[in-house]
Short mmCIF file of C-alpha atoms in Angstrom, two decimals:
data_model
loop_
_atom_site.label_atom_id
_atom_site.label_comp_id
_atom_site.label_asym_id
_atom_site.label_seq_id
_atom_site.Cartn_x
_atom_site.Cartn_y
_atom_site.Cartn_z
CA MET B 1 -22.09 -5.78 19.01
CA THR B 2 -22.84 -2.00 20.72
CA PRO B 3 -23.25 0.93 18.78
CA ILE B 4 -20.56 3.60 18.80
CA LYS B 5 -19.97 6.98 17.45
CA SER B 6 -17.25 8.47 15.48
CA THR B 7 -15.18 11.60 15.21
CA ALA B 8 -14.99 13.30 11.83
CA VAL B 9 -13.94 17.15 10.83
CA PRO B 10 -15.71 18.60 8.08
CA ALA B 11 -13.51 19.98 5.73
CA LYS B 12 -12.84 23.73 5.62
CA PRO B 13 -14.35 25.72 2.99
CA GLY B 14 -12.15 26.33 -0.20
CA GLN B 15 -9.94 23.18 1.71
CA THR B 16 -10.58 19.32 0.88
CA ALA B 17 -9.34 15.98 2.19
CA ALA B 18 -8.10 14.89 -1.27
CA LYS B 19 -4.73 14.82 -2.43
CA PRO B 20 -5.18 16.50 -6.19
CA THR B 21 -3.37 14.70 -8.45
CA PRO B 22 -3.39 10.56 -7.63
CA ASN B 23 -0.09 8.74 -8.71
CA ARG B 24 -0.16 5.78 -10.45
CA LEU B 25 -0.27 3.28 -8.04
CA GLU B 26 -3.29 5.42 -5.92
CA ALA B 27 -5.54 5.28 -9.34
CA LYS B 28 -5.53 1.34 -9.57
CA LEU B 29 -6.10 1.09 -5.97
CA SER B 30 -9.23 3.65 -6.04
CA HIS B 31 -10.69 1.78 -9.01
CA LEU B 32 -10.32 -1.17 -7.20
CA LEU B 33 -12.41 0.01 -4.34
CA GLY B 34 -14.88 1.36 -6.72
CA ALA B 35 -18.03 2.23 -5.76
CA ARG B 36 -17.37 0.90 -2.27
CA LYS B 37 -17.38 3.57 0.50
CA GLY B 38 -14.27 3.05 2.67
CA THR B 39 -10.26 3.56 2.38
CA ILE B 40 -6.92 1.94 1.45
CA VAL B 41 -3.64 3.09 2.79
CA VAL B 42 -0.46 1.91 1.68
CA MET B 43 2.89 3.67 3.26
CA ARG B 44 6.61 2.73 2.96
CA VAL B 45 7.68 0.96 6.33
CA THR B 46 11.55 2.67 6.04
CA ASP B 47 10.32 6.00 6.31
CA GLY B 48 6.48 6.44 6.55
CA ARG B 49 6.76 8.32 2.86
CA LEU B 50 2.66 7.37 1.86
CA LEU B 51 2.16 5.59 -1.63
CA ALA B 52 -1.41 5.56 -1.65
CA VAL B 53 -3.97 7.01 -0.09
CA VAL B 54 -7.59 6.69 -1.63
CA ASN B 55 -10.32 8.51 0.07
CA PRO B 56 -7.95 10.40 2.49
CA ALA B 57 -10.96 12.12 4.31
CA LEU B 58 -11.72 8.37 5.32
CA ALA B 59 -8.22 8.11 6.19
CA ALA B 60 -7.48 11.09 8.42
CA ALA B 61 -10.12 13.24 9.29
CA ARG B 62 -12.66 9.75 10.69
CA ALA B 63 -11.87 7.77 13.75
CA ILE B 64 -14.05 4.65 14.23
CA SER B 65 -14.31 1.40 15.57
CA PRO B 66 -11.32 -0.70 14.59
CA GLY B 67 -12.15 -4.18 15.76
CA SER B 68 -9.97 -6.96 16.03
CA VAL B 69 -7.28 -4.94 14.60
CA MET B 70 -6.64 -3.23 17.92
CA LYS B 71 -6.10 -6.95 19.46
CA VAL B 72 -2.41 -6.63 19.03
CA PRO B 73 -1.77 -2.85 20.31
CA THR B 74 -3.59 -4.46 23.34
CA LEU B 75 -0.99 -7.65 23.53
CA VAL B 76 1.88 -4.98 23.37
CA ALA B 77 0.40 -3.42 26.18
CA GLY B 78 0.54 -6.42 28.12
CA TRP B 79 3.80 -7.52 27.05
CA GLN B 80 5.02 -3.95 28.39
CA GLU B 81 3.23 -4.52 31.80
CA GLY B 82 4.10 -7.90 32.41
CA VAL B 83 0.93 -9.17 32.35
CA LEU B 84 1.53 -11.74 29.52
CA ASN B 85 4.63 -13.56 27.49
CA PRO B 86 4.91 -15.61 24.60
CA HIS B 87 4.42 -18.94 26.81
CA ARG B 88 1.30 -18.18 29.12
CA LEU B 89 -1.54 -19.93 28.20
CA ILE B 90 -5.36 -18.12 28.50
CA PRO B 91 -8.24 -20.76 28.27
CA CYS B 92 -10.80 -19.57 25.21
CA ALA B 93 -14.43 -20.58 25.93
CA GLY B 94 -15.76 -19.35 22.84
CA PRO B 95 -19.05 -17.96 22.25
CA THR B 96 -19.73 -18.23 25.99
CA GLY B 97 -16.63 -16.30 26.93
CA ASP B 98 -16.23 -12.78 27.45
CA PRO B 99 -15.73 -11.34 25.38
CA ALA B 100 -17.82 -14.11 23.42
CA CYS B 101 -14.81 -15.27 20.62
CA TRP B 102 -15.84 -16.42 17.11
CA GLU B 103 -14.78 -20.09 17.96
CA VAL B 104 -13.62 -22.26 20.89
CA HIS B 105 -9.96 -22.41 21.07
CA GLY B 106 -9.22 -24.33 23.57
CA ASN B 107 -5.74 -22.77 25.57
CA MET B 108 -3.80 -20.59 23.54
CA ASP B 109 -0.52 -18.71 23.37
CA LEU B 110 0.32 -15.31 22.87
CA LYS B 111 1.22 -16.16 18.49
CA GLY B 112 -2.12 -18.44 18.72
CA ALA B 113 -4.34 -15.37 19.92
CA ILE B 114 -2.73 -13.22 17.29
CA SER B 115 -3.22 -15.78 14.18
CA ARG B 116 -6.73 -16.88 15.72
CA SER B 117 -7.70 -13.92 16.68
CA CYS B 118 -9.20 -14.82 20.01
CA SER B 119 -11.01 -12.21 21.85
CA CYS B 120 -11.20 -14.51 25.07
CA TYR B 121 -7.18 -14.27 25.32
CA VAL B 122 -7.18 -10.49 24.68
CA GLY B 123 -10.40 -9.78 26.77
CA MET B 124 -8.73 -10.78 29.79
CA VAL B 125 -5.17 -9.42 29.02
CA GLY B 126 -7.19 -6.45 29.14
CA ARG B 127 -9.05 -6.99 32.55
CA GLU B 128 -5.75 -7.76 33.99
CA LEU B 129 -3.91 -4.47 32.24
CA GLY B 130 -7.14 -2.62 33.25
CA ALA B 131 -8.04 0.85 31.55
CA LYS B 132 -5.06 3.04 33.26
CA ARG B 133 -2.46 0.96 31.80
CA MET B 134 -4.16 -0.26 28.89
CA THR B 135 -4.63 3.45 27.62
CA LYS B 136 -1.42 4.87 28.94
CA TRP B 137 0.28 2.01 26.32
CA TRP B 138 -1.97 2.80 23.41
CA ARG B 139 -1.19 6.26 23.78
CA LYS B 140 2.31 5.26 23.48
CA LEU B 141 1.57 3.46 20.87
CA GLY B 142 -0.14 6.67 18.80
CA PHE B 143 -3.49 6.10 19.07
CA GLY B 144 -5.57 9.13 20.80
CA GLN B 145 -3.48 11.50 19.40
CA ARG B 146 -2.85 12.86 15.54
CA THR B 147 0.08 11.36 13.50
CA GLY B 148 1.04 15.13 11.98
CA VAL B 149 0.10 13.48 8.55
CA ASP B 150 0.28 16.14 5.71
CA LEU B 151 -3.29 15.99 5.01
CA PRO B 152 -6.40 18.26 5.87
CA ASN B 153 -8.65 17.74 9.07
CA GLU B 154 -6.62 14.85 11.04
CA VAL B 155 -8.70 13.82 13.64
CA PRO B 156 -7.05 12.11 16.63
CA GLY B 157 -9.35 9.74 17.21
CA TYR B 158 -10.53 8.51 20.92
CA LEU B 159 -9.70 6.94 23.84
CA ALA B 160 -11.74 6.32 27.31
CA GLU B 161 -10.70 8.09 30.61
CA PRO B 162 -9.63 5.09 32.65
CA GLY B 163 -12.66 6.58 35.29
CA ASP B 164 -15.10 6.57 32.25
CA ARG B 165 -17.77 3.69 32.42
CA VAL B 166 -17.24 1.16 29.68
CA ALA B 167 -16.65 -2.35 28.91
CA TRP B 168 -13.45 -2.47 29.27
CA ALA B 169 -12.71 -6.24 28.07
CA ASP B 170 -14.55 -4.91 25.07
CA THR B 171 -12.34 -1.98 24.71
CA ALA B 172 -9.51 -4.55 24.78
CA VAL B 173 -10.26 -5.75 21.36
CA GLY B 174 -11.16 -3.17 19.38
CA GLU B 175 -15.50 -2.77 20.20
CA GLY B 176 -17.19 -0.69 21.69
CA PRO B 177 -17.05 3.55 22.32
CA GLY B 178 -13.80 3.39 24.49
CA ILE B 179 -11.68 3.39 21.66
CA LEU B 180 -11.88 4.86 17.89
CA ALA B 181 -9.09 5.22 15.47
CA THR B 182 -7.79 6.41 12.18
CA PRO B 183 -6.42 4.16 9.54
CA LEU B 184 -3.27 6.72 9.70
CA GLN B 185 -2.82 5.54 13.15
CA LEU B 186 -2.95 1.65 12.42
CA VAL B 187 -0.95 1.87 9.35
CA SER B 188 2.23 3.75 11.58
CA PHE B 189 1.38 0.91 13.97
CA TYR B 190 1.98 -2.19 11.84
CA GLY B 191 4.31 -0.34 9.86
CA ALA B 192 7.01 0.04 13.04
CA ILE B 193 6.29 -3.96 13.57
CA ALA B 194 6.87 -4.82 9.90
CA ASN B 195 10.13 -2.45 9.87
CA GLY B 196 11.87 -3.32 14.13
CA GLY B 197 9.91 -0.70 16.25
CA GLN B 198 10.06 2.64 14.61
CA ARG B 199 6.77 4.40 14.30
CA TRP B 200 7.43 7.05 11.71
CA ARG B 201 5.09 9.94 10.80
CA PRO B 202 3.10 9.21 7.66
CA ASN B 203 4.12 11.50 4.85
CA LEU B 204 3.28 12.39 1.60
CA HIS B 205 5.87 15.43 1.36
CA LYS B 206 7.23 16.44 4.73
CA PRO B 207 10.33 14.93 5.99
CA LYS B 208 10.51 12.11 7.04
CA ALA B 209 9.99 12.47 11.26
CA LEU B 210 10.42 9.27 13.62
CA LEU B 211 7.60 9.28 16.31
CA GLY B 212 9.09 7.27 18.65
CA MET B 213 10.23 3.78 18.87
CA LEU B 214 7.19 1.32 19.61
CA PHE B 215 8.93 -0.75 21.70
CA PRO B 216 11.51 0.79 24.53
CA VAL B 217 14.74 -1.58 24.74
CA SER B 218 13.80 -2.02 28.63
CA GLY B 219 10.56 -3.40 27.71
CA GLY B 220 12.11 -6.59 26.00
CA LEU B 221 9.53 -6.98 24.05
CA ASP B 222 10.45 -9.66 21.09
CA LEU B 223 9.07 -8.73 17.59
CA ALA B 224 9.92 -11.88 16.49
CA VAL B 225 6.63 -13.32 18.37
CA LEU B 226 4.20 -10.63 16.94
CA ARG B 227 5.51 -11.13 13.37
CA GLN B 228 5.04 -15.04 13.26
CA GLY B 229 1.67 -14.28 14.85
CA LEU B 230 0.68 -11.79 11.84
CA SER B 231 2.02 -14.07 9.24
CA GLU B 232 0.46 -17.61 10.55
CA ALA B 233 -2.98 -15.35 10.92
CA ALA B 234 -2.29 -14.35 6.95
CA ILE B 235 -0.86 -18.05 6.22
CA SER B 236 -3.61 -20.18 8.08
CA GLY B 237 -5.41 -17.76 10.16
CA SER B 238 -8.28 -14.88 10.40
CA ALA B 239 -6.33 -13.37 7.72
CA LYS B 240 -5.80 -16.37 5.42
CA GLY B 241 -6.51 -15.44 1.54
CA ALA B 242 -4.55 -12.27 1.72
CA SER B 243 -1.05 -13.16 0.08
CA PRO B 244 -1.21 -13.05 -3.54
CA ALA B 245 0.70 -16.03 -5.09
CA ASP B 246 4.25 -15.40 -5.16
CA LEU B 247 4.10 -13.01 -2.17
CA ILE B 248 3.95 -13.88 1.75
CA VAL B 249 2.33 -11.21 3.79
CA ALA B 250 1.64 -10.53 7.23
CA GLY B 251 -1.73 -8.86 8.78
CA LYS B 252 -4.66 -9.25 10.79
CA THR B 253 -8.42 -8.86 10.16
CA GLY B 254 -10.99 -6.80 12.35
CA THR B 255 -14.84 -6.54 12.14
CA ALA B 256 -16.37 -3.90 13.85
CA SER B 257 -19.86 -1.95 14.56
CA MET B 258 -20.60 0.91 12.56
CA PRO B 259 -21.23 4.31 14.21
CA GLY B 260 -24.52 4.58 14.84
CA PHE B 261 -26.07 1.74 13.37
CA LYS B 262 -26.73 -1.90 15.33
CA ASN B 263 -26.77 -3.81 12.31
CA ARG B 264 -24.09 -2.33 10.19
CA THR B 265 -19.81 -3.32 10.84
CA SER B 266 -16.73 -2.35 8.99
CA GLY B 267 -14.26 -4.59 7.65
CA TRP B 268 -10.48 -4.09 8.23
CA PHE B 269 -7.30 -5.23 7.10
CA ALA B 270 -3.87 -4.01 8.47
CA GLY B 271 -0.56 -5.55 7.53
CA TYR B 272 2.83 -5.57 5.78
CA ALA B 273 4.70 -7.03 2.95
CA PRO B 274 7.05 -9.28 2.14
CA ALA B 275 6.57 -10.82 5.46
CA ASN B 276 10.24 -11.68 6.13
CA ARG B 277 11.29 -8.38 4.52
CA PRO B 278 9.04 -6.01 4.99
CA GLN B 279 8.54 -2.77 2.73
CA ILE B 280 5.09 -1.48 2.70
CA ALA B 281 2.31 -1.75 5.10
CA ILE B 282 -1.22 -1.34 3.90
CA VAL B 283 -4.79 -0.58 6.01
CA VAL B 284 -8.24 -1.59 4.26
CA GLU B 285 -11.00 -0.44 5.62
CA LEU B 286 -14.44 -0.79 4.03
CA ASP B 287 -18.13 0.21 5.21
CA ASP B 288 -20.96 -2.22 5.52
CA ALA B 289 -18.01 -5.30 5.00
CA LYS B 290 -16.69 -7.63 7.12
CA GLY B 291 -12.69 -8.47 7.93
CA PHE B 292 -11.86 -11.95 6.57
CA ILE B 293 -15.42 -12.06 3.80
CA HIS B 294 -14.31 -8.23 2.45
CA ALA B 295 -11.23 -6.35 3.41
CA VAL B 296 -9.37 -9.78 3.01
CA PRO B 297 -9.87 -10.39 -0.44
CA LEU B 298 -9.48 -6.15 -0.99
CA ALA B 299 -6.01 -6.76 0.62
CA LYS B 300 -4.61 -9.15 -1.58
CA GLN B 301 -5.46 -7.01 -4.78
CA VAL B 302 -4.08 -4.08 -2.71
CA PHE B 303 -0.61 -6.67 -2.58
CA GLU B 304 -0.87 -7.49 -6.10
CA THR B 305 -1.18 -3.87 -6.95
CA TRP B 306 1.92 -2.94 -5.46
CA GLN B 307 3.64 -5.45 -6.60
CA THR B 308 3.12 -5.10 -10.47
CA GLU B 309 3.55 -1.59 -9.77
CA ILE B 310 6.38 0.03 -7.29
CA ARG B 311 7.89 -3.29 -5.54
CA LEU B 312 11.33 -2.83 -4.70
CA PRO B 313 14.04 -5.26 -4.96
CA SER B 314 14.82 -7.30 -1.55
CA PRO B 315 17.68 -6.42 -0.05
CA SER B 316 20.50 -8.33 -0.16
#
């Protein structure tokens, strides 16, 4: 994997990116994270309210390569542009593919590509989309721009320009220097998948603000297919193990090169719960980690802690 840059903004004198008084949930999640470098974000999907932000500077003021959690935005772009549909099959050659996939999947459909995190499938979609259409939709989905969260020093992340010399198939799967994202951008995106398409501004104290509909009605995008893929990922796919014993969750993992280091990776989990009637979206990012090995177990603990602290009764 290619080393990448990151974008970060230092705090101004007298200003900190940390919230002064952690709430009970946030304090418990901070304890779970311990000495590890990373961030945990928990957002209510109905209005964007941030229930917990552990290490706000890493959630808002640093953008890094997102890895495979970026595959879903690429697939959304492909669907909106007519490049794919739920039934189109794309062959996966595994480690010999371009980009390489972690195993040979054979012919994959959209739902399977999400649940099995198929890089060959998403890379093909990215190539057919091309840089201009892919980055156009990523911007519509909230990447490459600030969310407007009420935390200091938020950065917009980074999207390569269509004329830049980057490997766009790798960029499509969230690798390389062409895409840098923040955990807050990702939690807003996955929250929109969870709630039916409303992309809320993450907020601590500001009034709620709808940033836009994730999927224009005219696009014909069936959220159910995306949600089924994310649910299957957490049951038997790349995010297996994220669900507590009595809670079904949905989500996606990612592993990406750490900024400036050839052999260091960051591990990601992005998802929501409960899978059938979502209430929260979460993002976990850990430095010097891998998504399936490290971020998934921590995500499970985050869901468990939320259950014991503030879970609301599901609507009847």
